[in-house]
Structures are given as structure tokens and as C-alpha cells.
Coordinates of C-alpha atoms and ligand atoms in Angstrom, one line a residue:
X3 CA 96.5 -4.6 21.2
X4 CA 94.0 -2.2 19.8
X5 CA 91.5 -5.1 20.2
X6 CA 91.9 -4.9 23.9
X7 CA 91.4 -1.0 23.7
X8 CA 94.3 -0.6 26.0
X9 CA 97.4 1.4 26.5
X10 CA 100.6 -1.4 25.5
X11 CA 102.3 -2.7 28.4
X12 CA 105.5 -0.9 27.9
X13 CA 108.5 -2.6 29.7
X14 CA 111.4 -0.4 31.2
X15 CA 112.9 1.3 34.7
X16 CA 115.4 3.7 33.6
X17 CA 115.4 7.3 34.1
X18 CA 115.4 8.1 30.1
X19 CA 112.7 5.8 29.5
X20 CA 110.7 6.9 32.6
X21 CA 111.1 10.4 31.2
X22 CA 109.2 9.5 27.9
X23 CA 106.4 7.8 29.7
X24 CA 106.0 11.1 31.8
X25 CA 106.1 13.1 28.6
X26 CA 103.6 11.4 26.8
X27 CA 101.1 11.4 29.8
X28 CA 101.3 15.4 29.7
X29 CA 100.7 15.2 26.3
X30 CA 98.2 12.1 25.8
X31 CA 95.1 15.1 26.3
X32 CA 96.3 17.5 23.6
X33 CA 95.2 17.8 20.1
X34 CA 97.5 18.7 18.8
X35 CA 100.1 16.6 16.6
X36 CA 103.1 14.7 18.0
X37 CA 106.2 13.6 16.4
X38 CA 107.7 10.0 18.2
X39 CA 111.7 10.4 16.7
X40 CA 113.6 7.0 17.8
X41 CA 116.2 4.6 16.2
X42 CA 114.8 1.0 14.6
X43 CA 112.9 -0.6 16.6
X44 CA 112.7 1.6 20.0
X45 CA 108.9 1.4 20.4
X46 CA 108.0 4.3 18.7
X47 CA 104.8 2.6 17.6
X48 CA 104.0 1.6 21.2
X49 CA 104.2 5.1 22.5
X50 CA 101.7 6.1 19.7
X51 CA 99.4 3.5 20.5
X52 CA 99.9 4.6 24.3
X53 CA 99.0 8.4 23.2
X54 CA 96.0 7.6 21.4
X55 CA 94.9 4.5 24.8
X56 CA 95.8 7.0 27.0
X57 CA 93.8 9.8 25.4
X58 CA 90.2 10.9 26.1
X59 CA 90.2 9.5 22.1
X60 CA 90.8 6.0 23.7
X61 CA 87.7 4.4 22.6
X62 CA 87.6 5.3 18.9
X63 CA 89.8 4.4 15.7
X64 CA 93.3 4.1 15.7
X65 CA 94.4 3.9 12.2
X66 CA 97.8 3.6 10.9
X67 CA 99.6 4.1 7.9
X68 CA 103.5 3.2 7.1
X69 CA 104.1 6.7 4.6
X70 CA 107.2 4.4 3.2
X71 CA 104.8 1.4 1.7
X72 CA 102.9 2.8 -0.9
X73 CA 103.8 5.0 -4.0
X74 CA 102.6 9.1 -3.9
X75 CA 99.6 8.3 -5.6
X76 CA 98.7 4.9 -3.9
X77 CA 99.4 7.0 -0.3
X78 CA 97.0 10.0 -0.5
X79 CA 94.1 7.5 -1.7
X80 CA 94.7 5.4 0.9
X81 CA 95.1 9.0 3.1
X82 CA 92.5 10.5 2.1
X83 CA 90.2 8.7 -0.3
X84 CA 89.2 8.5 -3.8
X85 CA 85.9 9.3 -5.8
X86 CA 85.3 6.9 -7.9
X87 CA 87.0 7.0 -11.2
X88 CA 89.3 8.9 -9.9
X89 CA 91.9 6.8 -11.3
X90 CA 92.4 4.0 -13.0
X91 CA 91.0 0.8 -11.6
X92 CA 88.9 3.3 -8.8
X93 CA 86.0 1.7 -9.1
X94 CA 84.3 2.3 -6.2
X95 CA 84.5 5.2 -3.6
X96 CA 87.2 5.1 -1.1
X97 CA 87.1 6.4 2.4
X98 CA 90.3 7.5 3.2
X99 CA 92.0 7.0 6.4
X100 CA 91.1 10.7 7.8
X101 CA 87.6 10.2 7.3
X102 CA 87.6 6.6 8.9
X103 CA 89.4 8.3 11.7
X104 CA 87.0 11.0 12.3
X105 CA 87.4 11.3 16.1
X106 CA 89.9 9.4 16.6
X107 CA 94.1 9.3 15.9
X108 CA 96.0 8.5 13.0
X109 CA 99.8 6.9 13.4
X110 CA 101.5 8.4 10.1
X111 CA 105.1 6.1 10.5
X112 CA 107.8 6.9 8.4
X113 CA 106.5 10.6 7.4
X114 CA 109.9 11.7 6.0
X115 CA 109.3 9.3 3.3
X116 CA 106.0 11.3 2.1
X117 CA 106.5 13.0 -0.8
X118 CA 106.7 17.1 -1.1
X119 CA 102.8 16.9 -2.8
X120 CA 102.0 15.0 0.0
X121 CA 103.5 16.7 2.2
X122 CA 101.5 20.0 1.0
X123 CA 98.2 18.2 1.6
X124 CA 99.0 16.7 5.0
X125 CA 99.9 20.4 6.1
X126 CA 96.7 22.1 4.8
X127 CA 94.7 19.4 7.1
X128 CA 96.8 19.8 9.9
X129 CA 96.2 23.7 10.2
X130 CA 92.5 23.7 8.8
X131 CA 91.6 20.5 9.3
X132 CA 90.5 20.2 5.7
X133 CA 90.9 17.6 2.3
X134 CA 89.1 16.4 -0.4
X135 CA 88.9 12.7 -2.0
X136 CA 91.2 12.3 -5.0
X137 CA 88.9 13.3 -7.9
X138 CA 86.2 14.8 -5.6
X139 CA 85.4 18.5 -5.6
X140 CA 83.7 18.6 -2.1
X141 CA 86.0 19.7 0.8
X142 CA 85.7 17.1 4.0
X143 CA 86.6 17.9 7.5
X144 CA 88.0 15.2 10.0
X145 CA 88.8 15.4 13.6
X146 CA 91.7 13.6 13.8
X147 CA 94.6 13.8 16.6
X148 CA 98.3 12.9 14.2
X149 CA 100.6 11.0 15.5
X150 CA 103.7 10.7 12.9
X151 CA 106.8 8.7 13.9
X152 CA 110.6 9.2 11.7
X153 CA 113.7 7.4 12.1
X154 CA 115.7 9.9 10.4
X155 CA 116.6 14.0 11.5
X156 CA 113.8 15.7 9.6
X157 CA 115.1 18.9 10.6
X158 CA 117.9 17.7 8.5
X159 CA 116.2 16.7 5.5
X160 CA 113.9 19.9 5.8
X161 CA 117.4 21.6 5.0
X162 CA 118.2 19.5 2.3
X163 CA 115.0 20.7 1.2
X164 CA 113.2 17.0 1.1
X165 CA 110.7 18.0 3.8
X166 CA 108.8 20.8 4.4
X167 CA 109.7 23.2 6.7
X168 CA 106.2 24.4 7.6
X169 CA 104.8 20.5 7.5
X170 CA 108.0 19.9 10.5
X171 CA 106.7 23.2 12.6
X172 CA 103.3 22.0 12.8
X173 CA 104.2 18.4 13.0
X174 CA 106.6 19.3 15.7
X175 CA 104.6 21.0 18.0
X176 CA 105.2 18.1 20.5
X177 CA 108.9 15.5 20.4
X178 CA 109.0 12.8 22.0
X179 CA 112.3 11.1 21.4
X180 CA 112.9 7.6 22.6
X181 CA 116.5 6.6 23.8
X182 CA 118.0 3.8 22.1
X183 CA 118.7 0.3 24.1
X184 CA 122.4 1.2 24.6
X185 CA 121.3 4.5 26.6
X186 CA 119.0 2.2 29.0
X187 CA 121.5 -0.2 29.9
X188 CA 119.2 -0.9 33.2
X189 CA 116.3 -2.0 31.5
X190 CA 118.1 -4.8 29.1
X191 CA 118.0 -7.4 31.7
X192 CA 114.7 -6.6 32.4
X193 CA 113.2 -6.2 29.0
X194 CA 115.3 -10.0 28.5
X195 CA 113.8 -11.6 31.1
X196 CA 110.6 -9.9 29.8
X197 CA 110.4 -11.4 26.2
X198 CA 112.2 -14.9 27.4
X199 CA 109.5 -15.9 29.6
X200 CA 106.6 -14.8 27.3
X201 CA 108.7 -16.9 24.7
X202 CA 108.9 -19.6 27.1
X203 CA 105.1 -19.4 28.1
X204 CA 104.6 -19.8 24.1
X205 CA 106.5 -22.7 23.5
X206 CA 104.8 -24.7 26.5
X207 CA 108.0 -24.7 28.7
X208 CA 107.7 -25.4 32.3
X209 CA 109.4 -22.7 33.3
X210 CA 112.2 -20.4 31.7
X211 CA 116.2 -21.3 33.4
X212 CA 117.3 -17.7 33.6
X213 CA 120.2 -16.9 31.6
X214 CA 124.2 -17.7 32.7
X215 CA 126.7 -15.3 33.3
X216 CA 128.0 -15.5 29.5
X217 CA 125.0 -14.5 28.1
X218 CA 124.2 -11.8 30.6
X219 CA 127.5 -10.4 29.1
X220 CA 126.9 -10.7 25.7
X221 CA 123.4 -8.9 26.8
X222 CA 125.8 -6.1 28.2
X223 CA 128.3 -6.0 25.7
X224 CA 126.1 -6.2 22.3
X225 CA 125.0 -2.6 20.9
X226 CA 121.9 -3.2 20.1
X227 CA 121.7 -1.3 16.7
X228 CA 118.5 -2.6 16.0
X229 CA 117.1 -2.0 19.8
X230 CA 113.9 -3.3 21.5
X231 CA 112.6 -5.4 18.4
X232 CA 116.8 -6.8 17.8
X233 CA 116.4 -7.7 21.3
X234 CA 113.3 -9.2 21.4
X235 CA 114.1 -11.6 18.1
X236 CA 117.4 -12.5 19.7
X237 CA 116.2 -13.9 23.4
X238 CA 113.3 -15.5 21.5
X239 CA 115.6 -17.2 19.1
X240 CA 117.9 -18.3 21.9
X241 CA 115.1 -19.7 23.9
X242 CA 113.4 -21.6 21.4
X243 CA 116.9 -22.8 20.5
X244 CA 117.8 -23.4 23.8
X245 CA 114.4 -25.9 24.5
X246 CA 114.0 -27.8 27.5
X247 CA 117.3 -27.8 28.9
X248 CA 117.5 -27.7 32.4
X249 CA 120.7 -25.7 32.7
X250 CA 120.5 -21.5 32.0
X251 CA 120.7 -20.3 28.8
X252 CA 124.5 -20.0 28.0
X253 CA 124.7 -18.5 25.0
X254 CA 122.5 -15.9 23.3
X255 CA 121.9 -16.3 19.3
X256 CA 122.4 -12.6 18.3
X257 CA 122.8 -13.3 15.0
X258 CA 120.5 -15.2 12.8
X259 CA 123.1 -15.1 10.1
X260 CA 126.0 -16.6 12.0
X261 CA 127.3 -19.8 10.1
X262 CA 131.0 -20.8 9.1
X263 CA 129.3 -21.1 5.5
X264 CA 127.9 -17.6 5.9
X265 CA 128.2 -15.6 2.7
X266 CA 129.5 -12.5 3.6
X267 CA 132.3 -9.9 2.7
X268 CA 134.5 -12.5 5.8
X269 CA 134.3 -15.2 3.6
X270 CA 134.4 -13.0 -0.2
X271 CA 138.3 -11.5 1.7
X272 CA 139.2 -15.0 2.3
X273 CA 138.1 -16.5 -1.0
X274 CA 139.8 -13.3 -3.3
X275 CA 143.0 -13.9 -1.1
X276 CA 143.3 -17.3 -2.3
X277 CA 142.5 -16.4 -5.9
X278 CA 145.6 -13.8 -5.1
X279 CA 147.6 -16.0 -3.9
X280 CA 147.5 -18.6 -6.4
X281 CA 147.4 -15.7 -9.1
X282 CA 150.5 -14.0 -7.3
X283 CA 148.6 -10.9 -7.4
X284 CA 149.1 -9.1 -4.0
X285 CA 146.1 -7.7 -2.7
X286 CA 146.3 -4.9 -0.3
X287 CA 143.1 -6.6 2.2
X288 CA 144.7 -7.8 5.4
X289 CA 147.8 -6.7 6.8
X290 CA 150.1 -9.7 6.0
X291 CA 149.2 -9.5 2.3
X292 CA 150.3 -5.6 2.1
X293 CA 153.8 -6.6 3.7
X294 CA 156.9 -5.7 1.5
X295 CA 159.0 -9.3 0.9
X296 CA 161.6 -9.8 1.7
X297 CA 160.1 -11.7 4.8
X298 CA 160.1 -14.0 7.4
X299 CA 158.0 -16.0 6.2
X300 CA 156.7 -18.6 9.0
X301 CA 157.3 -16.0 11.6
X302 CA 154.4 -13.9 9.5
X303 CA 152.6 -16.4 8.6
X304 CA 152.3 -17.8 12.6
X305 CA 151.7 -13.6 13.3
X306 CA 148.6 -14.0 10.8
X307 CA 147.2 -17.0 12.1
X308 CA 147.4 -15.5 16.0
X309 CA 145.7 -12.5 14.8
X310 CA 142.6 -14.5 13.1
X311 CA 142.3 -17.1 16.4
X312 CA 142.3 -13.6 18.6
X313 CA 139.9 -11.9 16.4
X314 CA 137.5 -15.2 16.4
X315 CA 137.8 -15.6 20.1
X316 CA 137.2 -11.8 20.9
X317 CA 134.3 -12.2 17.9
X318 CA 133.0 -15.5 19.8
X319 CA 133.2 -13.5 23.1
X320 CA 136.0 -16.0 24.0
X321 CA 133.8 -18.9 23.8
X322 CA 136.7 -21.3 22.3
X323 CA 133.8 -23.4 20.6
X324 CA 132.0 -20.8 18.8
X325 CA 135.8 -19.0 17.8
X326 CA 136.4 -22.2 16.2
X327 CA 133.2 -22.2 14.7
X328 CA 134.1 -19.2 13.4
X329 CA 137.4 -20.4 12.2
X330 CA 136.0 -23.8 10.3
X331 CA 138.3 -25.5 12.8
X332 CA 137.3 -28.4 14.8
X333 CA 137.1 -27.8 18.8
X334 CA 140.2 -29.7 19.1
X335 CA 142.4 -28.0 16.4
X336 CA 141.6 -24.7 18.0
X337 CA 142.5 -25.6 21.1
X338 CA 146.0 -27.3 19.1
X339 CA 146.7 -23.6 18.1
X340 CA 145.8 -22.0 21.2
X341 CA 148.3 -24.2 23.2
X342 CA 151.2 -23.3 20.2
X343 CA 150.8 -19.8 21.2
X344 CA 150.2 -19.8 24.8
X345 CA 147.1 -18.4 24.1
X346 CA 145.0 -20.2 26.6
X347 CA 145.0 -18.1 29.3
X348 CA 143.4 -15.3 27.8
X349 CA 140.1 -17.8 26.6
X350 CA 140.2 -19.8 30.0
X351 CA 136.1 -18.5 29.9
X352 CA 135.0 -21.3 27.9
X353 CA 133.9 -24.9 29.6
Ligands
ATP421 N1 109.3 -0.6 26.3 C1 108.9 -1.7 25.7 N2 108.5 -2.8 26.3 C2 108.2 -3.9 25.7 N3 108.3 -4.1 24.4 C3 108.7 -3.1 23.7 C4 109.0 -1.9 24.2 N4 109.4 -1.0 23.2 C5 109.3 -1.7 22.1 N5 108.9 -3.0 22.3 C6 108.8 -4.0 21.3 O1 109.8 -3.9 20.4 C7 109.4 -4.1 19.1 C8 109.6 -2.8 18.3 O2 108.7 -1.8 18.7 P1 108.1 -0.8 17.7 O3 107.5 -1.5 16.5 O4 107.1 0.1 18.5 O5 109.4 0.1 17.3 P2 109.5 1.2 16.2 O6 110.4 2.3 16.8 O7 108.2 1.6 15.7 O8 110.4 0.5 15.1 P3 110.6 0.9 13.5 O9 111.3 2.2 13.5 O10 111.4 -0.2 13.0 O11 109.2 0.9 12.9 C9 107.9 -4.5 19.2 O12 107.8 -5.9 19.2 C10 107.5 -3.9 20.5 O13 106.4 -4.6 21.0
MG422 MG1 107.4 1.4 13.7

């Protein structure tokens, strides 16, 4: 993108979302910093790159840094340089990212992981504009517009005392807080179709199918925790997986992870509760096993088995085939179990 020197493309319809853009246009002129708050993956890195496209700064640097991927000392070199010798291993002068930005913006992402020190010399720049090169003496001046992006409530770590108050004012002086994918509902579809035809382009398809009723609901219905980038990986998955079949795409693969062999705490339950059971040690993990015997025992264990084939089918979305994927039964046997307990009606939505 910043080879094309212009602002990203940034898909979305809804009122929230519409409200950021607006925001950010008031604000692309200003020098002053901003702060882009958001959940994983809402585009928070977008919307700097649109403030610094979008900005009479437009045509020079936009650096950025990720605070959370280098060590304190490793970050202010990288921040703002090193003489040489400074440490060990500085061999050679290092311009820092402030001086390579002079005129331009630089994206801080992940400030709240910056360290206190840190934190001290990022403030003194931001109200005087001011920093010298680890080891050096001489103080440097930058013009540089800060953009810093968090995924946590600074305000709240500011009163655990793990951020500085004074850094947040300053750093604050603008917020623009993007809405997570479950708050624009009315630009999922849109930000789907989006991504699967780009994905579709990519892969040399003749043209994407669209997507069936089944996904569309699993589109509606999925929460999205990690948002735009979730979102993006899962239609781009499902497409690629999907191929060259003529028909829409009828199922979307959310999760990467999803196997019947998948080692998870599922399969550690099921695995302890038949060490249990063959130890006759009664462990207190699903409801059946924390029963008090005397019992009816086929009656519970029949209960038990109709409430794993209703948690797979809601888990599955009621797609019988992927519930009894889910189970490690065949189709077959899973349909055997949803006929023993009248079950059928309520998973009549899979072919
Ligand atoms: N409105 C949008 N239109 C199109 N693509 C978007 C939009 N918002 C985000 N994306 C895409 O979603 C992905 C995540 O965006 P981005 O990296 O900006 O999120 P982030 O908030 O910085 O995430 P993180 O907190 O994990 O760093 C990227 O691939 C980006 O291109
Ligand atoms: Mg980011």
C-alpha cells in the first residue's frame, strides 16, 4: 500500500464505520497525535495508514513500529537511534525511526506494551519535539505526526500504574475507536463478498459462486472475536477450499483447527473420563459423571448421548455431516441415532 502512496481502500457501509471514516478526515490535517483503540484485527492499521495518505504528510515516510516486538532497549534504538558504541554490537550509527520520519508520520502499534522509560522519552518528544540517539549527547529535533494504535484500555492500565498518565493525555488528544465486526453486522456480507472475490481473482477462478444460505448464516451467527482479519482468513480459506465448484459456497471454514483428531481440552474431557471410568474414579466434568448412583443406568446413559448429538449438531450449525464429524461417527450412524431419538426434525437443514 504505501508503495502506491495512497489512502487503503477501506471496505464498509454502516453507520459506526462511516462515523470513523468521518472522524479521521477531520482529523487527517492536524498534528497533533492520534490514538486508533480497536479489538484484534479491526483495521486499526488501515485507519493509520489512511491518516498519514490522507494528510498534507501524504507524500513522505510512513514508518511503523509494533512497541510489543522488541525488548526496552532494542525499541528506543530502533526509536530513536544509537551512536555508535552505544552498546554492544553498535557498530555503526543508527538513525532511528524519528529522524527517518522527519516530516512525515510514525504508526507506534501496540504502545501499551512500551515500557515506563520508554514511555518517559516518547512523552518528552511529543511535547518538545525533542531526543537524542542512545549514547549521543546532541539533542535532535523531528517533525513527526504519531499515530499509536492499543488493543487494550490504557486508561485502565494508566490506573494500574503501567502507563503513564501524562504519556495517555498527550497521546489522547485525538480517539478514534473502531467498532468491532459484531457491531457492523451490515457490512459482513459486504466485507465477505469483498475478500472472496479478490481470493477468487488470486486463485485464477472464473468467477466466485456467491455463498448459499448456510453459510450466509454462519456469517451472521459467528462472533467474530478476531474481526476483519478472522474474517478475511476464514472466506479465503473457504474459497480456496471450496475450488472450482460450480455450486455456492455451502459451508464456511471458520476454524482452521476443526478436526475430530483435534487436540483440545474436547478431546483431553473425553480421554480423562475414560481413564475415570476404567479407574472408577468419578470425575465431576460432565453432568452424567457428577450424578449420585443409584441410577437408571440406560435411561442416563441414552440422556448423555442426546445431549452430545444436540450439542454437535447446534456446534455443526445443524449440518448432520459436520455434527457427526464432530462426533467421530460415520454420516450414517448419526443419522442411526438421530432416528432413535426422534431427533430429526430439529436437523432437517442438512441435504
Ligand atoms: N474496512 C476494511 N476493509 C477492508 N479490509 C479491512 C478493513 N479493516 C481491516 N481490514 C483488513 O483486516 C486485516 C486486519 O486489519 P489491521 O491489521 O489494520 O487490524 P489491526 O486492528 O491493526 O489488528 P491488530 O490489533 O491485530 O494489529 C487486514 O488484512 C486489513 O487489510
Ligand atoms: Mg495492527
Amino acid at each position: 500500500m504505501s508503495s502506491a502512496q495512497t489512502a487503503p481502500k477501506l471496505i464498509g457501509e454502516s453507520n459506526c464505520f462511516l462515523e470513523v471514516l468521518e472522524r479521521v478526515s477531520q482529523i487527517t490535517q492536524l498534528n497533533r497525535p492520534v490514538l486508533v483503540v480497536g479489538e484484534r484485527g479491526t483495521g486499526k492499521e488501515l485507519i493509520a495508514e489512511r491518516l498519514h495518505y490522507l494528510s498534507e504528510r501524504w507524500d513522505k515516510s510512513l514508518l511503523k513500529m509494533n512497541c510489543a516486538a522488541l525488548n526496552q532497549e532494542l525499541l528506543e534504538s530502533e526509536l530513536f537511534g544509537h551512536e555508535s558504541g552505544a552498546f554492544t554490537g553498535a557498530s555503526k550509527l543508527h538513525k532511528g525511526r524519528f529522524e527517518r520520519a522527519d516530516g512525515g508520520t510514525l504508526f507506534l502499534d501496540e504502545v501499551g506494551t512500551m515500557s515506563m522509560r520508554t514511555q518517559e522519552k516518547l512523552l518528552r518528544f511529543i511535547e518538545y519535539g525533542e531526543y537524542e540517539r542512545l549514547g549521543g549527547g546532541a539533542t535532535l529535533t523531528a517533525d513527526v505526526r504519531l499515530v499509536a494504535a492499543t488493543n487494550v484500555d490504557l486508561p485502565e492500565l494508566a490506573d494500574k500504574g503501567k502507563f503513564r498518565h501524562d504519556l495517555l493525555d498527550r497521546l489522547a488528544f485525538d480517539v478514534v475507536t473502531l467498532p468491532p465486526l459484531r457491531a457492523r453486522k451490515e457490512d459482513l456480507l459486504l466485507l465477505a463478498e469483498h475478500f472472496a472475490l479478490n481470493m477468487a481473482k488470486e486463485l485464477g477462478l472464473a468467477l466466485f459462486t456467491g455463498f448459499d444460505k448456510q453459510a450466509v448464516d454462519q456469517l451472521l451467527t459467528h462472533t467474530w472475536p478476531g474481526n476483519i482479519r478472522e474474517l478475511k482468513n476464514a472466506v479465503e480459506r473457504s474459497v480456496c477450499r471450496w475450488g472450482s465448484d460450480p455450486e455456492p459456497i455451502g459451508e464456511l471454514q471458520i476454524d482452521p483447527f476443526e478436526s475430530p483428531y483435534r487436540l483440545n481440552e474436547k478431546a483431553k474431557v473425553t480421554s480423562q473420563k475414560t481413564a475415570s471410568l476404567a479407574a472408577e474414579e468419578p470425575q465431576a466434568q460432565t453432568s452424567s459423571l457428577a450424578l449420585q448412583l443409584p441410577i437408571n443406568f440406560k435411561e442416563e446413559v441414552e440422556n448423555f448421548e442426546q445431549e452430545l448429538i444436540n450439542r454437535a449438531l447446534k456446534e455443526g450449525r445443524f449440518n448432520q455431516r459436520k455434527a457427526a464429524e464432530l462426533l467421530g461417527l460415520s454420516y450414517h450412524q448419526l443419522r442411526g441415532n438421530l432416528k432413535k431419538y426422534s431427533l430429526l426434525k430439529e436437523s432437517e437443514a442438512d441435504t
